[in-house]
Amino acid sequence: MNALKKLFGGNTRQFGMIFALVALIVFFQIFTEGRTLTPGNVINLFNGNSYILILAIGMVLVIIAGHIDLSVGSIAAFVGVTVALAIRDWGIPWYLGVLLGLALGAVIGAWQGFWTAYVGIPAFIVTLAGMLLFRGFNQFVGKSNTIPVPADFQYLGSGYLPEVGPSTGFNNLTLLLGLAAVAFVIISELRSRSTAKALGAEVPEAWVTITKLVLICGAILYATYLFATGRPGTSFPIPGLILAVLVLIYGFISSKTVVGRHIYAVGGNRHAAELSGVQSKKVNFLVMMNMAILAGLAGMIFVGRSTASGPFDGVGWELDAIAAVFIGGAAVTGGVGTVIGSIVGGLVMAVLNNGLQLLGVGADLTQIIKGLVLLIAVAFDVYNKTQGKKSIIGMMMKNFSRSNEIKPDETTPTRDVISKEV
């Protein structure tokens, strides 16, 4: 147990969702007779849930800021049908269609951000109105018809890394991507360790770092093997590549930039943040706009995967995204959450849903189980707080901050520093 505590930063419970994800995979791998970890199933799992995970990235920033967005499914559907019509009727190329969709998402986000940030209407009400408004626009613009998109646009949602180089029995680009990910993890860990030593901070024992790197890199290499050995014509999916890039970008923004710290500060204590010079209105405006842009991207990826836009696209997506964020460790009151945690939470729900389907469980029981998982995940953390124990979510955030060396300074105060100043 002491070894585990050293390996996982002092308390194994802070990685509860990662353990839950691994346990679910092992459980379904056993009871589905090995069908869970087959290349085809893993590829389909990522393809079928990438748009929800993209929504979760934007939703976690909204929730950290202390808001909720109920309109993302309707926005995704409206952007999807608009882009499909523009490509079909105006004859614009697919890449201009993507730019049009992102721009439309930005306009919608600015609309909702204005009412939330500058008029002062709660985001719950603004986005509830947006859910109805843009669902109506989706059906009005598309006339409740199915609008097909060309093959070039379909590649955005259902494409794979192409075959290049010599024949190795694997997809070479997928192998290179996996090796690059391993190199990134190793370099980041060693750099973090070296920086901590230079600052005189306590660093883990060498065996702890080595074991952690072996576990993480082993998981990456195994996933790379699965993606690289799928049926001919498949490999690492393009939606997964887009998701990986977004995770890196938003992980950096949320943990390393002034904007990210201000989002946490506003969600933790808006009035204290304002007294410290944080422009809360601008922060709220930006998180709402960003959410709509990512919703538009998710909608276009879904349309590409399904080959057409339909009148019922996006139904229930907001609930899946919100569930992923809360299961991933975000606090209902705001101020707490991570991008990586939300992705893990989304994968927990995706694996659970996929495994139950492989077992032949009906849709009714699947919804019941998913609802219970969400309730238990949040209730468990609340219970720890009421018992005077350290919050699992709080410990995850503490460990995340230490690993990324987030230090309070005079220009971008953290939540604790702001509270002390007030």
Tab-separated table of C-alpha atoms in Angstrom:
chain	number	residue	atom	x	y	z
A	1	MET	CA	0.000	0.000	0.000
A	2	ASN	CA	2.855	2.405	0.777
A	3	ALA	CA	4.264	1.729	-2.668
A	4	LEU	CA	0.916	2.569	-4.242
A	5	LYS	CA	0.688	5.769	-2.235
A	6	LYS	CA	4.109	6.849	-3.462
A	7	LEU	CA	3.259	5.907	-7.023
A	8	PHE	CA	-0.053	7.748	-7.107
A	9	GLY	CA	0.869	10.844	-5.158
A	10	GLY	CA	-0.050	9.933	-1.598
A	11	ASN	CA	-3.601	8.639	-1.948
A	12	THR	CA	-4.838	6.104	-4.484
A	13	ARG	CA	-8.423	7.404	-4.253
A	14	GLN	CA	-7.524	10.551	-6.163
A	15	PHE	CA	-7.261	8.375	-9.258
A	16	GLY	CA	-10.600	6.713	-8.609
A	17	MET	CA	-12.008	7.391	-12.063
A	18	ILE	CA	-8.920	6.023	-13.784
A	19	PHE	CA	-9.181	2.888	-11.679
A	20	ALA	CA	-12.888	2.721	-12.484
A	21	LEU	CA	-12.133	3.014	-16.211
A	22	VAL	CA	-9.548	0.232	-16.056
A	23	ALA	CA	-11.882	-1.949	-13.969
A	24	LEU	CA	-14.719	-1.460	-16.463
A	25	ILE	CA	-12.483	-2.390	-19.376
A	26	VAL	CA	-11.266	-5.528	-17.617
A	27	PHE	CA	-14.794	-6.477	-16.548
A	28	PHE	CA	-16.272	-6.144	-20.027
A	29	GLN	CA	-13.232	-7.781	-21.628
A	30	ILE	CA	-13.876	-10.860	-19.504
A	31	PHE	CA	-17.655	-11.007	-19.768
A	32	THR	CA	-17.816	-10.174	-23.493
A	33	GLU	CA	-15.293	-12.950	-24.180
A	34	GLY	CA	-12.603	-10.590	-25.416
A	35	ARG	CA	-14.740	-8.445	-27.714
A	36	THR	CA	-14.127	-5.189	-25.848
A	37	LEU	CA	-10.418	-4.823	-26.627
A	38	THR	CA	-10.538	-5.752	-30.291
A	39	PRO	CA	-9.195	-3.232	-32.811
A	40	GLY	CA	-12.575	-2.832	-34.499
A	41	ASN	CA	-14.459	-2.187	-31.261
A	42	VAL	CA	-11.893	0.280	-29.898
A	43	ILE	CA	-11.888	2.235	-33.165
A	44	ASN	CA	-15.699	2.305	-33.239
A	45	LEU	CA	-15.796	3.382	-29.587
A	46	PHE	CA	-13.615	6.417	-30.297
A	47	ASN	CA	-15.435	7.269	-33.514
A	48	GLY	CA	-18.822	7.004	-31.827
A	49	ASN	CA	-17.944	9.147	-28.820
A	50	SER	CA	-15.404	11.687	-30.076
A	51	TYR	CA	-17.997	14.425	-30.500
A	52	ILE	CA	-19.211	13.976	-26.898
A	53	LEU	CA	-15.628	14.165	-25.624
A	54	ILE	CA	-15.103	17.376	-27.606
A	55	LEU	CA	-18.231	18.823	-26.010
A	56	ALA	CA	-16.892	17.770	-22.589
A	57	ILE	CA	-13.741	19.863	-23.143
A	58	GLY	CA	-15.804	23.002	-23.577
A	59	MET	CA	-18.322	22.035	-20.909
A	60	VAL	CA	-15.692	21.607	-18.203
A	61	LEU	CA	-14.580	25.233	-18.661
A	62	VAL	CA	-18.201	26.374	-18.470
A	63	ILE	CA	-18.755	24.394	-15.273
A	64	ILE	CA	-15.452	25.519	-13.739
A	65	ALA	CA	-16.631	29.097	-14.288
A	66	GLY	CA	-19.791	28.252	-12.322
A	67	HIS	CA	-22.263	27.873	-15.200
A	68	ILE	CA	-24.047	25.146	-17.144
A	69	ASP	CA	-24.841	24.951	-20.864
A	70	LEU	CA	-27.975	23.114	-21.982
A	71	SER	CA	-27.876	24.281	-25.591
A	72	VAL	CA	-24.832	22.456	-26.975
A	73	GLY	CA	-26.818	19.684	-28.656
A	74	SER	CA	-29.116	22.139	-30.412
A	75	ILE	CA	-26.192	24.349	-31.461
A	76	ALA	CA	-24.360	21.332	-32.873
A	77	ALA	CA	-27.448	20.305	-34.848
A	78	PHE	CA	-28.048	23.836	-36.177
A	79	VAL	CA	-24.424	24.301	-37.248
A	80	GLY	CA	-24.403	20.848	-38.839
A	81	VAL	CA	-27.495	21.424	-40.970
A	82	THR	CA	-26.377	24.935	-41.958
A	83	VAL	CA	-22.995	23.715	-43.160
A	84	ALA	CA	-24.569	20.756	-44.992
A	85	LEU	CA	-26.960	23.098	-46.818
A	86	ALA	CA	-24.186	25.563	-47.623
A	87	ILE	CA	-22.040	22.841	-49.180
A	88	ARG	CA	-24.952	21.380	-51.137
A	89	ASP	CA	-26.693	24.560	-52.313
A	90	TRP	CA	-23.827	27.049	-52.536
A	91	GLY	CA	-21.229	24.612	-53.801
A	92	ILE	CA	-18.541	25.766	-51.356
A	93	PRO	CA	-15.602	23.411	-50.686
A	94	TRP	CA	-15.616	21.358	-47.497
A	95	TYR	CA	-12.893	23.361	-45.749
A	96	LEU	CA	-14.824	26.610	-46.216
A	97	GLY	CA	-17.833	24.780	-44.829
A	98	VAL	CA	-15.809	23.940	-41.706
A	99	LEU	CA	-14.768	27.580	-41.322
A	100	LEU	CA	-18.382	28.649	-41.797
A	101	GLY	CA	-19.477	26.246	-39.053
A	102	LEU	CA	-16.840	27.509	-36.621
A	103	ALA	CA	-17.767	31.125	-37.385
A	104	LEU	CA	-21.460	30.381	-36.878
A	105	GLY	CA	-20.639	28.730	-33.560
A	106	ALA	CA	-18.690	31.838	-32.528
A	107	VAL	CA	-21.647	34.099	-33.373
A	108	ILE	CA	-24.043	31.902	-31.399
A	109	GLY	CA	-21.595	31.806	-28.496
A	110	ALA	CA	-21.293	35.593	-28.555
A	111	TRP	CA	-25.092	35.863	-28.451
A	112	GLN	CA	-25.372	33.606	-25.422
A	113	GLY	CA	-22.281	35.079	-23.807
A	114	PHE	CA	-23.749	38.581	-24.067
A	115	TRP	CA	-26.935	37.639	-22.207
A	116	THR	CA	-24.992	35.702	-19.577
A	117	ALA	CA	-22.040	38.013	-18.982
A	118	TYR	CA	-23.329	41.507	-19.662
A	119	VAL	CA	-27.076	41.312	-19.038
A	120	GLY	CA	-26.689	39.041	-16.042
A	121	ILE	CA	-29.203	36.334	-16.926
A	122	PRO	CA	-28.116	32.969	-15.451
A	123	ALA	CA	-26.483	30.721	-18.037
A	124	PHE	CA	-28.953	27.955	-17.181
A	125	ILE	CA	-31.836	30.141	-18.406
A	126	VAL	CA	-29.952	31.555	-21.393
A	127	THR	CA	-28.922	28.138	-22.646
A	128	LEU	CA	-32.322	26.618	-21.916
A	129	ALA	CA	-33.749	29.267	-24.220
A	130	GLY	CA	-30.938	28.517	-26.670
A	131	MET	CA	-31.754	24.826	-26.600
A	132	LEU	CA	-35.295	25.601	-27.764
A	133	LEU	CA	-34.261	28.399	-30.106
A	134	PHE	CA	-31.566	26.581	-32.056
A	135	ARG	CA	-33.488	23.318	-32.131
A	136	GLY	CA	-36.238	25.265	-33.842
A	137	PHE	CA	-33.734	26.882	-36.224
A	138	ASN	CA	-32.341	23.445	-37.054
A	139	GLN	CA	-35.743	22.152	-38.091
A	140	PHE	CA	-36.722	25.409	-39.821
A	141	VAL	CA	-33.551	25.722	-41.903
A	142	GLY	CA	-33.392	22.025	-42.750
A	143	LYS	CA	-37.170	21.718	-43.130
A	144	SER	CA	-36.859	18.537	-41.013
A	145	ASN	CA	-35.109	16.824	-43.927
A	146	THR	CA	-31.896	14.802	-44.124
A	147	ILE	CA	-29.132	16.761	-45.879
A	148	PRO	CA	-26.250	14.642	-47.230
A	149	VAL	CA	-22.651	15.868	-47.278
A	150	PRO	CA	-19.897	15.001	-49.792
A	151	ALA	CA	-17.182	12.404	-49.209
A	152	ASP	CA	-14.529	15.054	-48.488
A	153	PHE	CA	-16.577	16.382	-45.584
A	154	GLN	CA	-17.322	12.857	-44.366
A	155	TYR	CA	-13.581	12.358	-43.876
A	156	LEU	CA	-13.761	14.844	-40.988
A	157	GLY	CA	-15.965	12.492	-38.990
A	158	SER	CA	-15.155	9.029	-40.325
A	159	GLY	CA	-11.693	9.251	-41.874
A	160	TYR	CA	-8.519	7.486	-40.775
A	161	LEU	CA	-4.817	8.164	-41.005
A	162	PRO	CA	-3.728	7.035	-44.489
A	163	GLU	CA	-1.327	4.235	-45.327
A	164	VAL	CA	2.169	5.544	-46.075
A	165	GLY	CA	5.629	4.053	-46.303
A	166	PRO	CA	6.639	0.403	-46.543
A	167	SER	CA	4.296	-2.466	-45.769
A	168	THR	CA	4.831	-3.414	-42.115
A	169	GLY	CA	1.518	-5.038	-41.290
A	170	PHE	CA	0.599	-1.945	-39.302
A	171	ASN	CA	-0.566	1.561	-40.112
A	172	ASN	CA	2.760	3.407	-40.078
A	173	LEU	CA	1.342	6.844	-39.238
A	174	THR	CA	-0.511	5.382	-36.270
A	175	LEU	CA	2.718	3.793	-35.041
A	176	LEU	CA	4.562	7.101	-35.392
A	177	LEU	CA	1.775	8.895	-33.541
A	178	GLY	CA	1.948	6.391	-30.682
A	179	LEU	CA	5.728	6.654	-30.445
A	180	ALA	CA	5.480	10.454	-30.450
A	181	ALA	CA	2.978	10.263	-27.596
A	182	VAL	CA	5.336	8.019	-25.603
A	183	ALA	CA	8.244	10.410	-26.208
A	184	PHE	CA	6.091	13.365	-25.129
A	185	VAL	CA	5.110	11.645	-21.868
A	186	ILE	CA	8.693	10.678	-21.035
A	187	ILE	CA	10.145	14.087	-21.829
A	188	SER	CA	7.403	15.897	-19.887
A	189	GLU	CA	7.900	13.701	-16.821
A	190	LEU	CA	11.682	14.028	-16.868
A	191	ARG	CA	11.494	17.784	-17.409
A	192	SER	CA	9.060	18.146	-14.519
A	193	ARG	CA	11.370	16.098	-12.304
A	194	SER	CA	14.412	18.117	-13.343
A	195	THR	CA	12.656	21.421	-12.712
A	196	ALA	CA	11.506	20.289	-9.292
A	197	LYS	CA	15.086	19.354	-8.370
A	198	ALA	CA	16.374	22.717	-9.574
A	199	LEU	CA	13.842	24.503	-7.384
A	200	GLY	CA	14.765	22.405	-4.382
A	201	ALA	CA	11.370	20.722	-4.231
A	202	GLU	CA	10.847	17.147	-3.126
A	203	VAL	CA	10.864	14.681	-6.022
A	204	PRO	CA	9.606	11.076	-6.069
A	205	GLU	CA	12.067	8.228	-5.845
A	206	ALA	CA	13.485	7.036	-9.143
A	207	TRP	CA	11.574	3.742	-9.068
A	208	VAL	CA	8.297	5.643	-8.676
A	209	THR	CA	8.949	7.715	-11.796
A	210	ILE	CA	10.099	4.679	-13.765
A	211	THR	CA	7.069	2.596	-12.757
A	212	LYS	CA	4.675	5.411	-13.583
A	213	LEU	CA	6.269	5.879	-17.024
A	214	VAL	CA	6.160	2.132	-17.707
A	215	LEU	CA	2.433	1.968	-16.884
A	216	ILE	CA	1.480	5.060	-18.912
A	217	CYS	CA	3.685	4.248	-21.897
A	218	GLY	CA	2.561	0.625	-21.838
A	219	ALA	CA	-1.076	1.720	-22.059
A	220	ILE	CA	-0.263	4.098	-24.937
A	221	LEU	CA	1.655	1.446	-26.860
A	222	TYR	CA	-1.107	-1.127	-26.413
A	223	ALA	CA	-3.716	1.365	-27.632
A	224	THR	CA	-1.422	2.162	-30.581
A	225	TYR	CA	-1.232	-1.531	-31.418
A	226	LEU	CA	-5.029	-1.827	-31.404
A	227	PHE	CA	-5.492	1.207	-33.654
A	228	ALA	CA	-2.702	0.134	-36.020
A	229	THR	CA	-3.988	-3.428	-36.519
A	230	GLY	CA	-7.610	-2.808	-37.440
A	231	ARG	CA	-9.234	-4.111	-40.578
A	232	PRO	CA	-7.746	-2.833	-43.867
A	233	GLY	CA	-8.565	0.829	-44.457
A	234	THR	CA	-8.844	1.706	-40.775
A	235	SER	CA	-6.310	3.160	-38.346
A	236	PHE	CA	-6.312	5.952	-35.799
A	237	PRO	CA	-9.484	7.957	-36.585
A	238	ILE	CA	-9.346	11.607	-37.654
A	239	PRO	CA	-11.899	12.607	-34.942
A	240	GLY	CA	-9.543	11.052	-32.388
A	241	LEU	CA	-6.664	13.103	-33.785
A	242	ILE	CA	-8.736	16.289	-33.528
A	243	LEU	CA	-9.668	15.348	-29.958
A	244	ALA	CA	-6.026	14.752	-29.002
A	245	VAL	CA	-4.998	18.158	-30.337
A	246	LEU	CA	-7.845	19.859	-28.462
A	247	VAL	CA	-6.909	18.085	-25.203
A	248	LEU	CA	-3.325	19.357	-25.499
A	249	ILE	CA	-4.420	22.900	-26.331
A	250	TYR	CA	-7.100	23.231	-23.675
A	251	GLY	CA	-5.047	21.377	-21.074
A	252	PHE	CA	-2.329	23.981	-21.589
A	253	ILE	CA	-4.773	26.906	-21.552
A	254	SER	CA	-6.514	25.780	-18.382
A	255	SER	CA	-3.338	25.087	-16.394
A	256	LYS	CA	-0.631	27.327	-17.789
A	257	THR	CA	-2.226	30.608	-18.907
A	258	VAL	CA	-3.678	33.695	-17.272
A	259	VAL	CA	-7.035	33.020	-18.929
A	260	GLY	CA	-7.175	29.544	-17.415
A	261	ARG	CA	-6.383	30.804	-13.929
A	262	HIS	CA	-9.004	33.513	-14.254
A	263	ILE	CA	-11.641	30.907	-15.165
A	264	TYR	CA	-10.832	28.988	-11.984
A	265	ALA	CA	-10.839	32.196	-9.955
A	266	VAL	CA	-14.243	33.314	-11.240
A	267	GLY	CA	-15.743	29.894	-10.586
A	268	GLY	CA	-14.238	29.692	-7.115
A	269	ASN	CA	-15.325	33.139	-5.936
A	270	ARG	CA	-16.450	35.660	-8.529
A	271	HIS	CA	-16.590	38.666	-6.203
A	272	ALA	CA	-13.150	37.979	-4.755
A	273	ALA	CA	-11.791	37.540	-8.263
A	274	GLU	CA	-13.227	40.890	-9.343
A	275	LEU	CA	-11.652	42.604	-6.331
A	276	SER	CA	-8.319	41.175	-7.463
A	277	GLY	CA	-8.689	42.637	-10.947
A	278	VAL	CA	-10.189	39.679	-12.832
A	279	GLN	CA	-12.689	40.775	-15.480
A	280	SER	CA	-15.399	38.243	-14.723
A	281	LYS	CA	-17.722	39.443	-17.484
A	282	LYS	CA	-15.068	38.890	-20.113
A	283	VAL	CA	-14.279	35.450	-18.678
A	284	ASN	CA	-17.936	34.406	-18.721
A	285	PHE	CA	-18.339	35.729	-22.258
A	286	LEU	CA	-15.315	33.775	-23.470
A	287	VAL	CA	-16.286	30.442	-21.913
A	288	MET	CA	-19.780	30.640	-23.441
A	289	MET	CA	-18.400	31.550	-26.858
A	290	ASN	CA	-15.784	28.812	-26.679
A	291	MET	CA	-18.444	26.253	-25.775
A	292	ALA	CA	-20.535	27.141	-28.820
A	293	ILE	CA	-17.524	26.932	-31.143
A	294	LEU	CA	-16.688	23.441	-29.880
A	295	ALA	CA	-20.369	22.488	-30.156
A	296	GLY	CA	-20.278	23.544	-33.800
A	297	LEU	CA	-17.153	21.449	-34.378
A	298	ALA	CA	-18.752	18.452	-32.664
A	299	GLY	CA	-21.849	18.839	-34.818
A	300	MET	CA	-19.794	18.868	-38.022
A	301	ILE	CA	-17.831	15.784	-36.945
A	302	PHE	CA	-21.085	13.950	-36.240
A	303	VAL	CA	-22.538	14.955	-39.615
A	304	GLY	CA	-19.369	13.741	-41.310
A	305	ARG	CA	-19.568	10.402	-39.537
A	306	SER	CA	-23.274	9.888	-40.240
A	307	THR	CA	-22.824	11.183	-43.861
A	308	ALA	CA	-25.802	13.544	-43.508
A	309	SER	CA	-27.422	16.103	-41.244
A	310	GLY	CA	-30.778	15.139	-39.739
A	311	PRO	CA	-33.536	16.853	-37.737
A	312	PHE	CA	-32.812	14.833	-34.583
A	313	ASP	CA	-29.060	15.358	-34.426
A	314	GLY	CA	-27.762	16.516	-31.054
A	315	VAL	CA	-30.659	15.283	-28.931
A	316	GLY	CA	-29.385	14.560	-25.416
A	317	TRP	CA	-25.779	15.466	-26.168
A	318	GLU	CA	-25.694	18.143	-23.477
A	319	LEU	CA	-26.595	15.567	-20.826
A	320	ASP	CA	-23.798	13.226	-21.921
A	321	ALA	CA	-21.260	16.068	-21.884
A	322	ILE	CA	-22.368	17.287	-18.450
A	323	ALA	CA	-22.248	13.740	-17.072
A	324	ALA	CA	-18.715	13.278	-18.413
A	325	VAL	CA	-17.546	16.467	-16.708
A	326	PHE	CA	-19.040	15.655	-13.306
A	327	ILE	CA	-17.896	12.036	-13.377
A	328	GLY	CA	-14.459	13.363	-14.296
A	329	GLY	CA	-14.232	15.337	-11.061
A	330	ALA	CA	-15.705	18.801	-11.628
A	331	ALA	CA	-17.508	20.465	-8.731
A	332	VAL	CA	-21.141	21.481	-9.057
A	333	THR	CA	-20.357	24.815	-7.399
A	334	GLY	CA	-17.598	25.674	-9.869
A	335	GLY	CA	-13.901	26.391	-9.465
A	336	VAL	CA	-12.782	22.748	-9.725
A	337	GLY	CA	-12.234	20.455	-12.699
A	338	THR	CA	-9.696	19.448	-15.350
A	339	VAL	CA	-9.774	18.748	-19.069
A	340	ILE	CA	-8.106	15.358	-18.597
A	341	GLY	CA	-10.574	14.448	-15.865
A	342	SER	CA	-13.491	15.213	-18.170
A	343	ILE	CA	-12.009	13.034	-20.913
A	344	VAL	CA	-11.601	10.186	-18.415
A	345	GLY	CA	-15.192	10.697	-17.264
A	346	GLY	CA	-16.393	10.641	-20.867
A	347	LEU	CA	-14.445	7.444	-21.538
A	348	VAL	CA	-15.981	5.828	-18.449
A	349	MET	CA	-19.447	6.518	-19.833
A	350	ALA	CA	-18.415	5.447	-23.342
A	351	VAL	CA	-16.921	2.141	-22.174
A	352	LEU	CA	-19.921	1.505	-19.936
A	353	ASN	CA	-22.357	2.145	-22.776
A	354	ASN	CA	-20.321	0.089	-25.265
A	355	GLY	CA	-19.851	-2.830	-22.890
A	356	LEU	CA	-23.531	-3.007	-22.005
A	357	GLN	CA	-24.384	-3.047	-25.703
A	358	LEU	CA	-21.944	-5.911	-26.291
A	359	LEU	CA	-23.612	-7.799	-23.444
A	360	GLY	CA	-27.019	-7.252	-25.036
A	361	VAL	CA	-28.384	-5.090	-22.219
A	362	GLY	CA	-31.477	-3.134	-23.247
A	363	ALA	CA	-31.534	0.631	-23.692
A	364	ASP	CA	-33.801	1.081	-20.679
A	365	LEU	CA	-31.475	-0.683	-18.241
A	366	THR	CA	-28.451	1.032	-19.816
A	367	GLN	CA	-29.916	4.451	-19.028
A	368	ILE	CA	-30.666	3.382	-15.449
A	369	ILE	CA	-27.091	2.184	-14.919
A	370	LYS	CA	-25.561	5.336	-16.428
A	371	GLY	CA	-27.749	7.500	-14.217
A	372	LEU	CA	-26.694	5.597	-11.107
A	373	VAL	CA	-23.020	5.877	-12.058
A	374	LEU	CA	-23.336	9.654	-12.358
A	375	LEU	CA	-25.179	9.948	-9.041
A	376	ILE	CA	-22.726	7.731	-7.153
A	377	ALA	CA	-19.664	9.476	-8.607
A	378	VAL	CA	-20.795	12.893	-7.364
A	379	ALA	CA	-22.308	11.620	-4.097
A	380	PHE	CA	-19.073	9.869	-3.142
A	381	ASP	CA	-17.105	13.103	-3.299
A	382	VAL	CA	-19.812	15.037	-1.458
A	383	TYR	CA	-19.793	12.365	1.274
A	384	ASN	CA	-16.054	12.752	1.780
A	385	LYS	CA	-16.478	16.509	2.185
A	386	THR	CA	-19.279	16.167	4.748
A	387	GLN	CA	-17.190	13.692	6.762
A	388	GLY	CA	-14.371	16.187	7.030
A	389	LYS	CA	-12.137	14.164	4.736
A	390	LYS	CA	-10.192	15.584	1.858
A	391	SER	CA	-12.256	15.836	-1.281
A	392	ILE	CA	-11.153	13.396	-3.956
A	393	ILE	CA	-11.735	16.128	-6.504
A	394	GLY	CA	-9.716	18.554	-4.436
A	395	MET	CA	-6.842	16.091	-4.136
A	396	MET	CA	-6.877	15.517	-7.885
A	397	MET	CA	-6.664	19.252	-8.459
A	398	LYS	CA	-3.885	19.614	-5.885
A	399	ASN	CA	-1.848	16.856	-7.502
A	400	PHE	CA	-2.551	18.227	-10.985
A	401	SER	CA	-1.392	21.695	-9.955
A	402	ARG	CA	1.796	20.364	-8.383
A	403	SER	CA	2.661	18.226	-11.383
A	404	ASN	CA	2.273	21.234	-13.661
A	405	GLU	CA	3.987	23.569	-11.169
A	406	ILE	CA	1.232	26.159	-11.075
A	407	LYS	CA	2.471	28.837	-8.707
A	408	PRO	CA	0.483	31.832	-7.483
A	409	ASP	CA	1.863	35.185	-8.500
A	410	GLU	CA	0.936	38.813	-8.207
A	411	THR	CA	-0.661	39.185	-11.628
A	412	THR	CA	-2.739	35.997	-11.800
A	413	PRO	CA	-3.861	35.081	-8.271
A	414	THR	CA	-5.221	31.648	-7.582
A	415	ARG	CA	-8.387	30.962	-5.663
A	416	ASP	CA	-6.550	30.621	-2.323
A	417	VAL	CA	-4.540	33.791	-2.817
A	418	ILE	CA	-7.644	35.745	-3.805
A	419	SER	CA	-9.486	34.569	-0.683
A	420	LYS	CA	-6.635	35.669	1.556
A	421	GLU	CA	-6.485	39.101	-0.039
A	422	VAL	CA	-10.204	39.649	0.510
